[in-house]
Coordinates of C-alpha atoms and ligand atoms in Angstrom, one line a residue:
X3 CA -16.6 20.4 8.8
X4 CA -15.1 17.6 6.3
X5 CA -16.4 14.4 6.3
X6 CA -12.9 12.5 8.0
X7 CA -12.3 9.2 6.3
X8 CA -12.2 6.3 9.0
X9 CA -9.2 4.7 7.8
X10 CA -9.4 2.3 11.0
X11 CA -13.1 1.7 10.7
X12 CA -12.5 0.7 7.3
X13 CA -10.4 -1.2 7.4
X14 CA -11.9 -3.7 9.9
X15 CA -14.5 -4.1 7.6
X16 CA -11.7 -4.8 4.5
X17 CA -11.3 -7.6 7.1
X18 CA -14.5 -8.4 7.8
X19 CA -15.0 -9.3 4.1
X20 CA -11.4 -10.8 3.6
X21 CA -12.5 -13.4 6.6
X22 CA -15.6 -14.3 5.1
X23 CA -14.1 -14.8 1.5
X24 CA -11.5 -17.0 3.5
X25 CA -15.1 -19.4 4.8
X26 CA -16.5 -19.5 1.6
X27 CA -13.0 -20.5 0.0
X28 CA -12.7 -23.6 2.5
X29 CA -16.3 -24.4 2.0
X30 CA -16.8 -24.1 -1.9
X31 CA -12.9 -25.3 -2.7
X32 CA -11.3 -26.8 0.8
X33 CA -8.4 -23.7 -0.2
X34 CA -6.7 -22.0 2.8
X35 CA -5.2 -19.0 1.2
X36 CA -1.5 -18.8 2.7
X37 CA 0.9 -15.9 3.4
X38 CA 4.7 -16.1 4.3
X39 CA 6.5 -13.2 5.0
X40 CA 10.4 -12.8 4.2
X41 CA 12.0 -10.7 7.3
X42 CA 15.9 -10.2 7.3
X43 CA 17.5 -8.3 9.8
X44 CA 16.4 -6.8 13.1
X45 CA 14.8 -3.2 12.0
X46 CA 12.1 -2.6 14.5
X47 CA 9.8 -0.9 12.4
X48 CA 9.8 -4.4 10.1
X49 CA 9.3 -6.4 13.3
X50 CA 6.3 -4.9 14.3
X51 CA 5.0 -4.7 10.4
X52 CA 5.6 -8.9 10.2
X53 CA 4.4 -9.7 13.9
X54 CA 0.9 -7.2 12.4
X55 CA 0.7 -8.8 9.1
X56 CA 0.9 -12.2 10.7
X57 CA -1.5 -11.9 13.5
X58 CA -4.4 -10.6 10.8
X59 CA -3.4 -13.3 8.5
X60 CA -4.4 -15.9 10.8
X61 CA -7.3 -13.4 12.4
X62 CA -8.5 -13.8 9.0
X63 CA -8.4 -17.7 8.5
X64 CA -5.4 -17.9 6.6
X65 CA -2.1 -19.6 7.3
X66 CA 0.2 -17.4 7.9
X67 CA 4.5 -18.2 8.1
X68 CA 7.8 -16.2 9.1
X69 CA 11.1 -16.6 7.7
X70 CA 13.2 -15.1 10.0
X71 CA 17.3 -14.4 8.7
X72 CA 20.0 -12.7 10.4
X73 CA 20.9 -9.3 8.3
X74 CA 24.1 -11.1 7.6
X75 CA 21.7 -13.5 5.6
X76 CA 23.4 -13.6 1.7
X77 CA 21.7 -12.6 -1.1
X78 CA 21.7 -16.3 -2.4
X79 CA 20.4 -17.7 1.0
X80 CA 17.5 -15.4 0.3
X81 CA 16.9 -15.9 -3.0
X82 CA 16.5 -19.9 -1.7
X83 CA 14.0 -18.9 0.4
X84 CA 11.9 -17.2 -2.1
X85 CA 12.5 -20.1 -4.3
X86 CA 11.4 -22.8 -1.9
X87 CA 8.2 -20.4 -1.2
X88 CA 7.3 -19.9 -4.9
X89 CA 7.8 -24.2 -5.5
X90 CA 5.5 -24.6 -2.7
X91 CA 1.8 -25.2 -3.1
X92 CA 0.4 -24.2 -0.2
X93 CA 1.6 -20.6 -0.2
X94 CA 0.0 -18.4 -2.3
X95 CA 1.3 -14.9 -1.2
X96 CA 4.9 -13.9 -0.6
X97 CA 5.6 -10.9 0.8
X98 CA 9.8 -9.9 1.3
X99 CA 9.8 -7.2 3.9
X100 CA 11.0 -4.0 2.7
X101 CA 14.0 -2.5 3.7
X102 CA 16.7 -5.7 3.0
X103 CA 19.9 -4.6 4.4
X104 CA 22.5 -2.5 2.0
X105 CA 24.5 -5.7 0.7
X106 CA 21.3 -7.3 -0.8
X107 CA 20.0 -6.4 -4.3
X108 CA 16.2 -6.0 -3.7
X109 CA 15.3 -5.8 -7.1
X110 CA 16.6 -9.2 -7.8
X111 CA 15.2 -10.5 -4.9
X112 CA 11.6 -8.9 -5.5
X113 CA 11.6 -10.0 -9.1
X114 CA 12.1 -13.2 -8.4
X115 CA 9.1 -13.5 -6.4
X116 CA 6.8 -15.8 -8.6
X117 CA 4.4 -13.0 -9.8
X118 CA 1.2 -14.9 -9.1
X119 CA 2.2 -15.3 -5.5
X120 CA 3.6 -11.4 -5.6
X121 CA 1.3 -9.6 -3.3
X122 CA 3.1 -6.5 -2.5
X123 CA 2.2 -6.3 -6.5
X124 CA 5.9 -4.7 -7.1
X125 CA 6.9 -7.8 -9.8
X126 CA 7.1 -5.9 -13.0
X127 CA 4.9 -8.2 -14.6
X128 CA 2.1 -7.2 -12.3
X129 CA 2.9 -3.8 -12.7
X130 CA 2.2 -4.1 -16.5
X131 CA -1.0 -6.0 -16.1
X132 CA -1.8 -3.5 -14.0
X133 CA -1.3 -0.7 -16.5
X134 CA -2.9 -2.8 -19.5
X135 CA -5.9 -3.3 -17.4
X136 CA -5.4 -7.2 -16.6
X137 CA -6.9 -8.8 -13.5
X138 CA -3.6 -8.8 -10.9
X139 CA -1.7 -8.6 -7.7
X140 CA -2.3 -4.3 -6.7
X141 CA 0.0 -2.9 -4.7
X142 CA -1.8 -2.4 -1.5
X143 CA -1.4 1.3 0.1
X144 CA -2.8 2.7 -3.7
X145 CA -5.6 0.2 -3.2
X146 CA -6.2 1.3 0.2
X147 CA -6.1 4.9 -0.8
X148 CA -8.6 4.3 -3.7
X149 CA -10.9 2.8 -1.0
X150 CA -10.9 5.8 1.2
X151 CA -11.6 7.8 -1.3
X152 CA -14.4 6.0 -2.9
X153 CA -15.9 5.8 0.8
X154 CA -16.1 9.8 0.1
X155 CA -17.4 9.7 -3.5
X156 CA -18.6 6.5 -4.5
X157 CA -17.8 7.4 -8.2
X158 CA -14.8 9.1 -9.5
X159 CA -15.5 9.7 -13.1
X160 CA -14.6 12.4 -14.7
X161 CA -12.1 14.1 -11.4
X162 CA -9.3 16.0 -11.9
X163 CA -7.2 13.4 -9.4
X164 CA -3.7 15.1 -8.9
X165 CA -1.3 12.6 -7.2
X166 CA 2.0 13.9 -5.6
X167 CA 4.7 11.3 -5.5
X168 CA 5.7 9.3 -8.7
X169 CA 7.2 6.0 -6.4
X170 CA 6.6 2.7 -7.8
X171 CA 5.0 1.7 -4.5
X172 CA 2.6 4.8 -4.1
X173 CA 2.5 7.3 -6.6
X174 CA 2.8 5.7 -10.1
X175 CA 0.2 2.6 -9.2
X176 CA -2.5 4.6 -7.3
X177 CA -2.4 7.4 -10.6
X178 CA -3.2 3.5 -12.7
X179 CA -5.8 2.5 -10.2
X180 CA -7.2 6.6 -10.9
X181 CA -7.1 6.1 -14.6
X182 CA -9.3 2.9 -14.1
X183 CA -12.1 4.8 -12.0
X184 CA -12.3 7.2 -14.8
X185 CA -10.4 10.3 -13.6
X186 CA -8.4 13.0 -15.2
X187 CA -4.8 12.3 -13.6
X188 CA -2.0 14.5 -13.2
X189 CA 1.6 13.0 -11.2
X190 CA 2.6 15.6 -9.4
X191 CA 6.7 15.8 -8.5
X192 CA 9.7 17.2 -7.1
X193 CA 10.3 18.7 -10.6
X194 CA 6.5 19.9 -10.9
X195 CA 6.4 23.8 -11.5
X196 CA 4.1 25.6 -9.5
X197 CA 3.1 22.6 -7.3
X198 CA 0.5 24.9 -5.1
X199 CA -1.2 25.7 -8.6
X200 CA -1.4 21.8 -10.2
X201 CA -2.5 20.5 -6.4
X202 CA -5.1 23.7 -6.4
X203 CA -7.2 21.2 -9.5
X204 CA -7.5 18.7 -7.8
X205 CA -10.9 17.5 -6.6
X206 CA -9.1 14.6 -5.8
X207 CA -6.1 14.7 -4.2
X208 CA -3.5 12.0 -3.2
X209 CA -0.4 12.9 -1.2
X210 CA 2.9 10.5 -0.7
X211 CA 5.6 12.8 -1.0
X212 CA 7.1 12.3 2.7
X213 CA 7.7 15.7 3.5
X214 CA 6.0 16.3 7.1
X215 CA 2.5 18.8 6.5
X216 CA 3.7 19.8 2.7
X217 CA 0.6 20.6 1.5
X218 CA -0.9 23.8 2.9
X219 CA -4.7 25.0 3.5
X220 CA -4.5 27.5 0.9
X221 CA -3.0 24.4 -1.8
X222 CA -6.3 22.9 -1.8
X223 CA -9.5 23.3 -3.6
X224 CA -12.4 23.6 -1.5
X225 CA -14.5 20.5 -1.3
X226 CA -11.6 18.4 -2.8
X227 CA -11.0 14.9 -1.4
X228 CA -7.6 14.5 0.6
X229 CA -6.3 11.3 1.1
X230 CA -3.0 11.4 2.8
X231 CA -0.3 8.7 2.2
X232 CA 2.7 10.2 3.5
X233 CA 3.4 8.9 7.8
X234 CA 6.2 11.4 9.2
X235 CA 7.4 11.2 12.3
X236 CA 8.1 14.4 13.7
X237 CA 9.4 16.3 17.2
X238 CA 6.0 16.9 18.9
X239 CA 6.0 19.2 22.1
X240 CA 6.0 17.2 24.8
X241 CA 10.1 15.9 23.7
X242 CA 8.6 13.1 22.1
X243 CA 7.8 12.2 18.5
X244 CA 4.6 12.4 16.8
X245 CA 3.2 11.1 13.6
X246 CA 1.8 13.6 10.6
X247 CA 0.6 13.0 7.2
X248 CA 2.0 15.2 4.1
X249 CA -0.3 17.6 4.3
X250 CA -1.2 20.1 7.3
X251 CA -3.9 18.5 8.4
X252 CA -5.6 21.4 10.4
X253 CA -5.8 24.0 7.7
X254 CA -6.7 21.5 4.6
X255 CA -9.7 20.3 6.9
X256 CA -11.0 23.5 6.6
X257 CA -11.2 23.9 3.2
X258 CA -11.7 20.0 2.1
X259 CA -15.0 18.3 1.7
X260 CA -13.7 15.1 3.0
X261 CA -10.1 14.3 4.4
X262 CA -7.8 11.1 5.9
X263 CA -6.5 11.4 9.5
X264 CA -2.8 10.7 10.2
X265 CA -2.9 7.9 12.0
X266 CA -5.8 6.2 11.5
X267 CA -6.5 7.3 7.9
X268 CA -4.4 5.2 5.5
X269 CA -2.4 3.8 6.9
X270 CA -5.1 1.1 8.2
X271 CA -5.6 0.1 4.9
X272 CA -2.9 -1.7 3.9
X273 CA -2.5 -4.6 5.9
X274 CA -6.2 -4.9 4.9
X275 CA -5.4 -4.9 1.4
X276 CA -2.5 -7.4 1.8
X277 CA -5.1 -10.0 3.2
X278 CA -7.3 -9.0 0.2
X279 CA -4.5 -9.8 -2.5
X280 CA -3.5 -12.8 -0.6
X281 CA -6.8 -14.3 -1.0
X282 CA -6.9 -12.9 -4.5
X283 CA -3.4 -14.7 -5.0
X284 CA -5.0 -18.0 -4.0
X285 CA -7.7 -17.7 -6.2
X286 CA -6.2 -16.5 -9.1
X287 CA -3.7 -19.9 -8.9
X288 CA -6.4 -22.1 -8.3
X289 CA -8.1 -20.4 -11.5
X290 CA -11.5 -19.0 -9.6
X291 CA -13.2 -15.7 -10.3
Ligands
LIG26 P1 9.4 8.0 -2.0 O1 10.4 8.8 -1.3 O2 9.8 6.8 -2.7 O3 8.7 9.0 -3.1 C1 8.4 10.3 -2.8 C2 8.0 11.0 -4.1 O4 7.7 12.4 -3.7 C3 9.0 11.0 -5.2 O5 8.4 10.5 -6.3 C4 9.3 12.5 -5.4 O6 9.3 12.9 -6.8 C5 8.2 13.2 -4.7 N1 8.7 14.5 -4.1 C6 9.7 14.6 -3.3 N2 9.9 15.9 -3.0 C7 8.9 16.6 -3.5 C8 8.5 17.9 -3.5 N3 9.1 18.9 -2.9 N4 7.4 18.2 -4.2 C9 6.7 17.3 -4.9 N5 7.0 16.0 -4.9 C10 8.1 15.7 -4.3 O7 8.2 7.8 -1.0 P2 7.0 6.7 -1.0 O8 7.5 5.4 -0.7 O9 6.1 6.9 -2.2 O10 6.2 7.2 0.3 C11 5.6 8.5 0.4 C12 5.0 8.7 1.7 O11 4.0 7.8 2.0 C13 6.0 8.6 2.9 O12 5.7 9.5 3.9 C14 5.8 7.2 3.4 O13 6.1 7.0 4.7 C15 4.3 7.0 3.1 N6 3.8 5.6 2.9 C16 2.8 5.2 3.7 C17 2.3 3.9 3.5 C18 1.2 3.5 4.3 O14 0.3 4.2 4.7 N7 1.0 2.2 4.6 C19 2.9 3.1 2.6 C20 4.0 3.5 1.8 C21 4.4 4.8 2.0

């Protein structure tokens, strides 16, 4: 049997520690970190996401705001809003829920997120300090991941870490946060040649592709570590829907040494990490280590 990677457990204590750095903040500096979240539109998925991110913010001691706009919001009435947030002192995290609706550039309106108060970590500026090694804003589901996996393996140097998925929100900054611990790291694609082969070297391996149970038993390398990004939803036999990672979960747990549940495996973990940045973001302004 694998060891299976709590992502739930572990996160309530990402939590747990996020809460008490909140205390310590208010005791040693009188800060209140502060998080205020950007949703436009109606998409359910994003209401549920902001109604979450905003009852752990304030679970955790934080402030916590919405900024609700219709999805016939303009792109300048949003940009505004972003402004006012990045002008105003007692915010320190800013979070614009992904998707905006069609008619709004979201590039402009994530890069004009103040990059010290950018906690998704998407600003490009963060992006390169991430690279370059520079304390920063890390985008949250690759720092979850990397906290699953070092629940497994509490070190991992010198792993061949094969990530699938070269997005700018999974793949490309979890394969920086790999290079950091020390591993040998190969970006897997939808171009890669003999995918089955390069994911067969990993003793590491990271999955956020999005194609429901990709990744089959006979792909992975026995004992390898599995974290599984990727949340499909998927006809499940009862005429309902179901949730499963990127990989088939049944046969890689037979062959992996330790492996992520979908739910409850990664998923978890970013909310977590959000909290985490957001007290990071407040810090980092106010100049403390
Ligand atoms: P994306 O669509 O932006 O990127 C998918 C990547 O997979 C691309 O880089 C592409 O090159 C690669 N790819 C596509 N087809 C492939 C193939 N046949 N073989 C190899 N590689 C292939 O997706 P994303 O935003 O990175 O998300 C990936 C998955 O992770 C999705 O299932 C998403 O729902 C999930 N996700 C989960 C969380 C979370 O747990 N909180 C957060 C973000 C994304």
């Amino acid at each position: 049997m694998p060891q299976i990677i709590d992502g739930k457990a572990i996160a309530a204590e990402v939590r747990e520690g996020v809460a008490k750095d909140v205390a310590a903040l208010i005791a040693s500096h009188g800060l209140k970190p502060g998080l205020a979240v950007v949703l436009v539109g109606e998409d359910p998925a994003s209401k549920v996401y902001v109604k979450n991110k905003g009852e752990q913010t304030v679970a955790a001691g934080m402030n916590s705001w919405e900024h609700k706009l219709p999805a016939t919001a303009t792109e300048a009435e949003i940009l505004a809003i972003v402004q006012k947030l990045n002008n105003d002192p007692a915010v320190h995290g800013i979070l614009v829920q992904l998707p905006l609706p069609k008619h709004v550039n979201a590039e402009r309106v994530l890069n004009t997120i103040d990059p010290n108060k950018d906690v998704d970590g998407f600003h490009p500026v963060n992006v390169g300090r991430l690279w370059i090694g520079e304390r920063t804003l890390v985008p949250c589901t690759p720092t979850g991941s990397v906290i699953l996996a070092k629940k497994a393996a509490p070190s991992l140097a010198g792993m061949n870490a094969v990530v699938v998925g070269r997005s700018n929100i999974v793949g490309k900054p979890v394969a920086a946060l790999l290079l950091k611990e020390n591993c040998t790291v190969t970006i897997a694609h939808s171009r890669t040649r003999n995918l089955h082969d390069v994911v067969k070297g990993a003793d590491l391996l990271i999955a956020a592709v999005g194609i429901p149970e990709m990744v089959r038993g006979d792909w992975v390398k026995p004992g390898a570590i599995v974290i599984d990004v990727g949340i499909n939803r998927v006809p499940s036999a009862n005429g309902k829907t179901k949730l499963v990672g990127d990989c088939n979960y049944d046969e890689c747990a037979k062959v992996a040494g330790a492996i992520t549940p979908v739910p409850g495996g990664v998923g978890p973990m970013t909310i977590a990490c959000l909290l985490q940045n957001t007290v990071e973001a407040a810090k980092m302004q106010k100049g403390i280590k």
